[in-house]
XYZ file of C-alpha atoms in Angstrom:
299
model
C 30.888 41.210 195.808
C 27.355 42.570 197.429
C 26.350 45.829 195.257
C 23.765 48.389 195.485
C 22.112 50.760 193.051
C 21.792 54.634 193.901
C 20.606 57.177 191.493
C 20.557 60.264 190.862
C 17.900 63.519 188.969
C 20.406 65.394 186.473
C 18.616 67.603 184.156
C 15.402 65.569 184.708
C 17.328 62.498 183.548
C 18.615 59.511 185.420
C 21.748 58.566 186.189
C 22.362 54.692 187.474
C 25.203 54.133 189.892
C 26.485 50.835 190.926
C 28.972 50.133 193.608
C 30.145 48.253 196.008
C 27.330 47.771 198.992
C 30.299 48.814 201.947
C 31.309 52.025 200.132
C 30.134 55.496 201.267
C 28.891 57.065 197.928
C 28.206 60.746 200.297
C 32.103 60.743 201.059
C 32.875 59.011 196.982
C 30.562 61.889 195.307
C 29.518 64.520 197.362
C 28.896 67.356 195.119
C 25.944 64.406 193.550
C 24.112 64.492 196.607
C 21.553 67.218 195.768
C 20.569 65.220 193.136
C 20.068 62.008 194.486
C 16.590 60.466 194.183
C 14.574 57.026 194.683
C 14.420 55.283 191.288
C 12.010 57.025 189.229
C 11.951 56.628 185.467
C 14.014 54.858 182.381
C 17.966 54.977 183.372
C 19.507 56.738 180.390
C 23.250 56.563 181.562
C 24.497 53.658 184.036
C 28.100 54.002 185.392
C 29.399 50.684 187.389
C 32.591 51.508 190.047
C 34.689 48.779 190.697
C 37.198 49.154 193.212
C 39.195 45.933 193.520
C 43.044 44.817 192.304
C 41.826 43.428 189.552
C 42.440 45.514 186.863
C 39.927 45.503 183.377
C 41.435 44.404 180.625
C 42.734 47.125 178.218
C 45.047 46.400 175.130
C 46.624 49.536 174.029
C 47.736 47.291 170.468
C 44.080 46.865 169.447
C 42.826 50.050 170.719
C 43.253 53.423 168.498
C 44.739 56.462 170.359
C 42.255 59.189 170.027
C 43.480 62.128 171.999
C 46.259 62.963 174.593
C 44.747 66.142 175.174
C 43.255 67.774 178.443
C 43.400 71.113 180.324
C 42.394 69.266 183.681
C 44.918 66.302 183.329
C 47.281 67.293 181.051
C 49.740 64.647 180.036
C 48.302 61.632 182.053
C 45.182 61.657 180.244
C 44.629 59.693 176.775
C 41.363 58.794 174.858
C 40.989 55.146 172.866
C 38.855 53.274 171.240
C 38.523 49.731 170.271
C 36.143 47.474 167.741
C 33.336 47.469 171.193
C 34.298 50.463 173.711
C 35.701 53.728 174.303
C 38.362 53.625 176.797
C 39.333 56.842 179.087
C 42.721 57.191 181.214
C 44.267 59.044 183.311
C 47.712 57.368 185.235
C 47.567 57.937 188.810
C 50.898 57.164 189.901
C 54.657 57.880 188.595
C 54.319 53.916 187.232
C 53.408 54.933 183.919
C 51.135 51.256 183.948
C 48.632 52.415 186.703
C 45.504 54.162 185.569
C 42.437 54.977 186.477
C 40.403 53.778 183.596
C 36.503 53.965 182.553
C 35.267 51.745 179.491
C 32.162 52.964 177.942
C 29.990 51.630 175.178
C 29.676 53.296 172.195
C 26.973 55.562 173.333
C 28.150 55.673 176.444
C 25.085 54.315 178.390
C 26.958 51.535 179.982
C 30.162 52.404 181.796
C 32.681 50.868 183.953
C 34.943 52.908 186.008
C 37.981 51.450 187.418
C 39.338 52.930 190.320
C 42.680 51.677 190.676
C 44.840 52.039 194.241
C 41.520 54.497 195.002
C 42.805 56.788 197.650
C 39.316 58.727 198.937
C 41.202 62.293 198.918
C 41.503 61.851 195.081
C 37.819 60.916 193.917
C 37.772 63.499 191.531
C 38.109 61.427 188.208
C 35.050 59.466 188.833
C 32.978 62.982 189.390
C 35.096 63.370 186.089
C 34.503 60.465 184.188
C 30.582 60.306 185.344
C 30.513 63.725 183.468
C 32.566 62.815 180.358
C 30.026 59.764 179.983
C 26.971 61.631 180.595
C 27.942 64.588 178.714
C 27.628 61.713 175.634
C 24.954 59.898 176.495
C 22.391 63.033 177.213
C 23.018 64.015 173.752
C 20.662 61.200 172.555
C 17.986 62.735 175.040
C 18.766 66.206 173.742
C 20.431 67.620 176.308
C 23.923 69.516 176.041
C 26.508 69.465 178.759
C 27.790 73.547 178.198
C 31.371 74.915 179.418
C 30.151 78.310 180.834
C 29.053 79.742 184.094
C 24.913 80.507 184.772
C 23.434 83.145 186.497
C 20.091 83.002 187.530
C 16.690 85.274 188.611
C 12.932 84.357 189.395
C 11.930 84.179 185.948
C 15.152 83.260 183.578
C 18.793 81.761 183.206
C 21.609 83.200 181.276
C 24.915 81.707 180.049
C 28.383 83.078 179.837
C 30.571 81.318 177.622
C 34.653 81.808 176.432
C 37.718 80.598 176.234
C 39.733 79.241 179.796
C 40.844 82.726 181.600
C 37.846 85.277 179.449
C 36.383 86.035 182.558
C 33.341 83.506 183.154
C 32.552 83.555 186.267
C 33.712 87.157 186.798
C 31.383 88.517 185.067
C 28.654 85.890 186.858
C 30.140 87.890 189.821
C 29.471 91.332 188.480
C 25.462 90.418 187.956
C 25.274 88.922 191.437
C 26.926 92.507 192.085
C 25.197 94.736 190.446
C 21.872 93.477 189.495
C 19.408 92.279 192.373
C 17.854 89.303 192.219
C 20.562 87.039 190.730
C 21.979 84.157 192.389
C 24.508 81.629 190.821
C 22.783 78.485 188.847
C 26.157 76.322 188.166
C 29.772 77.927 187.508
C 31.567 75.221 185.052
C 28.998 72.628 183.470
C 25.473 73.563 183.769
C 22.987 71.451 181.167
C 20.668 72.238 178.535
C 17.308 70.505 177.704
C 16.337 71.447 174.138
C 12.418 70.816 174.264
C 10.018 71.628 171.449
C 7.832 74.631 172.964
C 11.061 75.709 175.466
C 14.867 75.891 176.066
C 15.737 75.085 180.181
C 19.008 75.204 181.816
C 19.677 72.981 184.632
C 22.356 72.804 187.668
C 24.395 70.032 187.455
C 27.099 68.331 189.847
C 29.780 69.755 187.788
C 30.347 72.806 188.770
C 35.004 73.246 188.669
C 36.098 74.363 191.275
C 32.981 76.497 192.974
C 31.273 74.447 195.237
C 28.013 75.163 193.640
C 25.878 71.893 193.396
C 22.437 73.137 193.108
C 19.317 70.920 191.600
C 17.142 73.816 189.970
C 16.224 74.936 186.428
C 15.109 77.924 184.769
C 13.919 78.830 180.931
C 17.324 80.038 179.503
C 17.175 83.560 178.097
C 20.351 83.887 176.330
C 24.283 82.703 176.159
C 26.423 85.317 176.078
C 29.985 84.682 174.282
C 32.356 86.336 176.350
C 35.838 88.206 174.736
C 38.110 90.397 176.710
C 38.071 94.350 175.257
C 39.177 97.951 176.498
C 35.378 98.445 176.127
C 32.061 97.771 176.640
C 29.719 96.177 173.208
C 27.338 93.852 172.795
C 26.111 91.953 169.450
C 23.557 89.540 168.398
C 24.761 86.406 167.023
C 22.684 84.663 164.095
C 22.944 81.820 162.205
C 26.360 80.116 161.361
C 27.930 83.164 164.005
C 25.835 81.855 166.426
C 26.539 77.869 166.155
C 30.561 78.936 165.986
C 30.044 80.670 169.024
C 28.620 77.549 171.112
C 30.295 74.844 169.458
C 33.504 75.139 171.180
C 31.581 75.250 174.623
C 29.497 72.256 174.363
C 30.792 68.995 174.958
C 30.362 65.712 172.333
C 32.732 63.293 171.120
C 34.259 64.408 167.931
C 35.168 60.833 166.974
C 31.917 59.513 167.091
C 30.017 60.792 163.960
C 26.448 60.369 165.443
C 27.122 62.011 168.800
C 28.811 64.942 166.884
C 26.126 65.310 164.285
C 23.117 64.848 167.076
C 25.492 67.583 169.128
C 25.536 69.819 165.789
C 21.894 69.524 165.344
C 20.827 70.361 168.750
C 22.944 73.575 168.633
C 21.145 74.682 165.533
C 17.572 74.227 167.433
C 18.705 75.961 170.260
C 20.006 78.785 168.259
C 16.871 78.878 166.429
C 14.957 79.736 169.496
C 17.355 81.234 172.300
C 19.120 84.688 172.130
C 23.279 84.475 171.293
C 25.499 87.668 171.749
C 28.882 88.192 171.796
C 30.023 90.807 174.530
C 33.258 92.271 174.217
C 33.800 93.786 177.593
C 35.589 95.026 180.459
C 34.957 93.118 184.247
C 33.014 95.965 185.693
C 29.319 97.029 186.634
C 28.534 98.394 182.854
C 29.699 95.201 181.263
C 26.963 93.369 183.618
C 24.074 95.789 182.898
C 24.619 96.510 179.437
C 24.682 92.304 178.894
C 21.267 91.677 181.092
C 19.352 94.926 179.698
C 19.990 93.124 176.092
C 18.891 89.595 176.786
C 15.645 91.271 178.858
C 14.430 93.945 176.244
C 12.525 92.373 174.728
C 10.250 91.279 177.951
């Protein structure tokens, strides 16, 4: 089979995609165009998508079931791992032996994502397991795939994190409401680069299920733990507060001890050096200002 190579800028780190040389990667990936580049630097992450009938070989007897857990494919997802890979799947069909499978190393540089019977409405999972593997592999280049939503203005970016249903990207709405000058960075899975002079947050192509696919940074300014309250207060977080309120959020392997550990250790630079609060609010206008007047006073 003839195959070509695109790539692809996310958070000012490449991402290698093979495939097959006939396939339309715009209709496979669109929300990855704004990204796309001409090869420019050292591939960190390479992700190889075979579509074909023949299936890759997965043993569930000498692989080790590692989770059967996930909010966006509930029951037909599972997690494994053998002595060389780590093995994601989600079943596709009511035949409980079709999946869609990706096999990744153990730092998930090298990937392999079978597609199955690929059907072009449902490309989804490979958006999905190009963001699973990356969200790995970036660790090692410190850089932290973040559940939360991102507002941006001229100068900064700001983070709102929570649990499913707080009110992410409402209260992303109430800033683009209220306060002028802020526009919407990335609503889902925005990135962050932990340098050693600065802290930026970057756009990704993961953005659930607003079509927001932008390929800009900013400095981050603060993340903002989010928790549902008849009022309206805002608190600094510090230390081990601070590194329990992104943990959940940020996305590593818990299986693999180095990921986890790098993961642990990023979080307690970026802590070190970016503003966390926890805002216990209402969705309304004072909930928006009170949250950006704290993460701007001291500018």
């Amino acid at each position: 089979m003839i195959e070509k190579n695109i790539y692809y800028n996310i958070a000012d780190l490449q991402l290698e995609v093979t495939l097959a040389q006939d396939c339309n990667i715009e209709t496979l990936l669109p929300n990855f165009e704004p990204f796309r580049v001409e090869y420019l630097d050292d591939v960190i992450i390479s992700c190889r998508i075979v579509m074909s009938s023949v299936d890759l070989e997965f043993n569930s007897d000498e692989s080790k079931l590692l989770s059967d857990i996930s909010i966006v494919w509930g029951d037909r997802f599972t997690f494994h791992e053998d002595d060389d890979y780590y093995w994601t799947l989600i079943q596709y069909s009511q035949d409980k032996t079709k999946h869609w499978k990706m096999r990744s190393s153990k730092d998930f540089k090298l990937n392999t994502v079978f597609s199955g019977d690929f059907e072009s409405t449902k490309n989804s999972f490979i958006s999905w397991f190009f963001m699973v593997a990356f969200a790995q592999s970036a660790l090692l280049n410190r850089c932290i795939l973040i559940h939360s939503s991102v507002v941006v203005d001229e100068d900064y970016g700001y983070a709102f994190l929570g649990k499913s249903g707080t009110g992410k990207s409402t209260h992303s709405r109430l800033w683009l409401q209220n306060i002028p000058g802020i526009s919407l960075l990335n609503d889902d899975n925005p990135a962050i680069r932990i340098f050693e002079d600065n802290i930026v947050i970057y756009g990704t192509p993961w953005s659930g299920k607003t079509k927001c696919y932008i390929n800009d940074k900013r400095p981050l300014k603060g993340l903002v733990r989010l928790k549902q309250a008849p009022f309206n207060l805002i608190q600094p977080q510090k230390s081990k507060d601070a590194l329990l309120a992104l943990l959940p959020s940020c996305s590593a392997i818990r299986w693999n001890n180095s990921l986890y550990s790098t993961l642990v250790n990023l979080i307690i630079d970026l802590i070190s050096k970016v503003q966390v609060a926890e805002l216990q609010c209402l969705p309304d206008a004072e909930a928006a200002q009170m949250c950006y007047n704290e993460l701007r006073k001291d500018l």
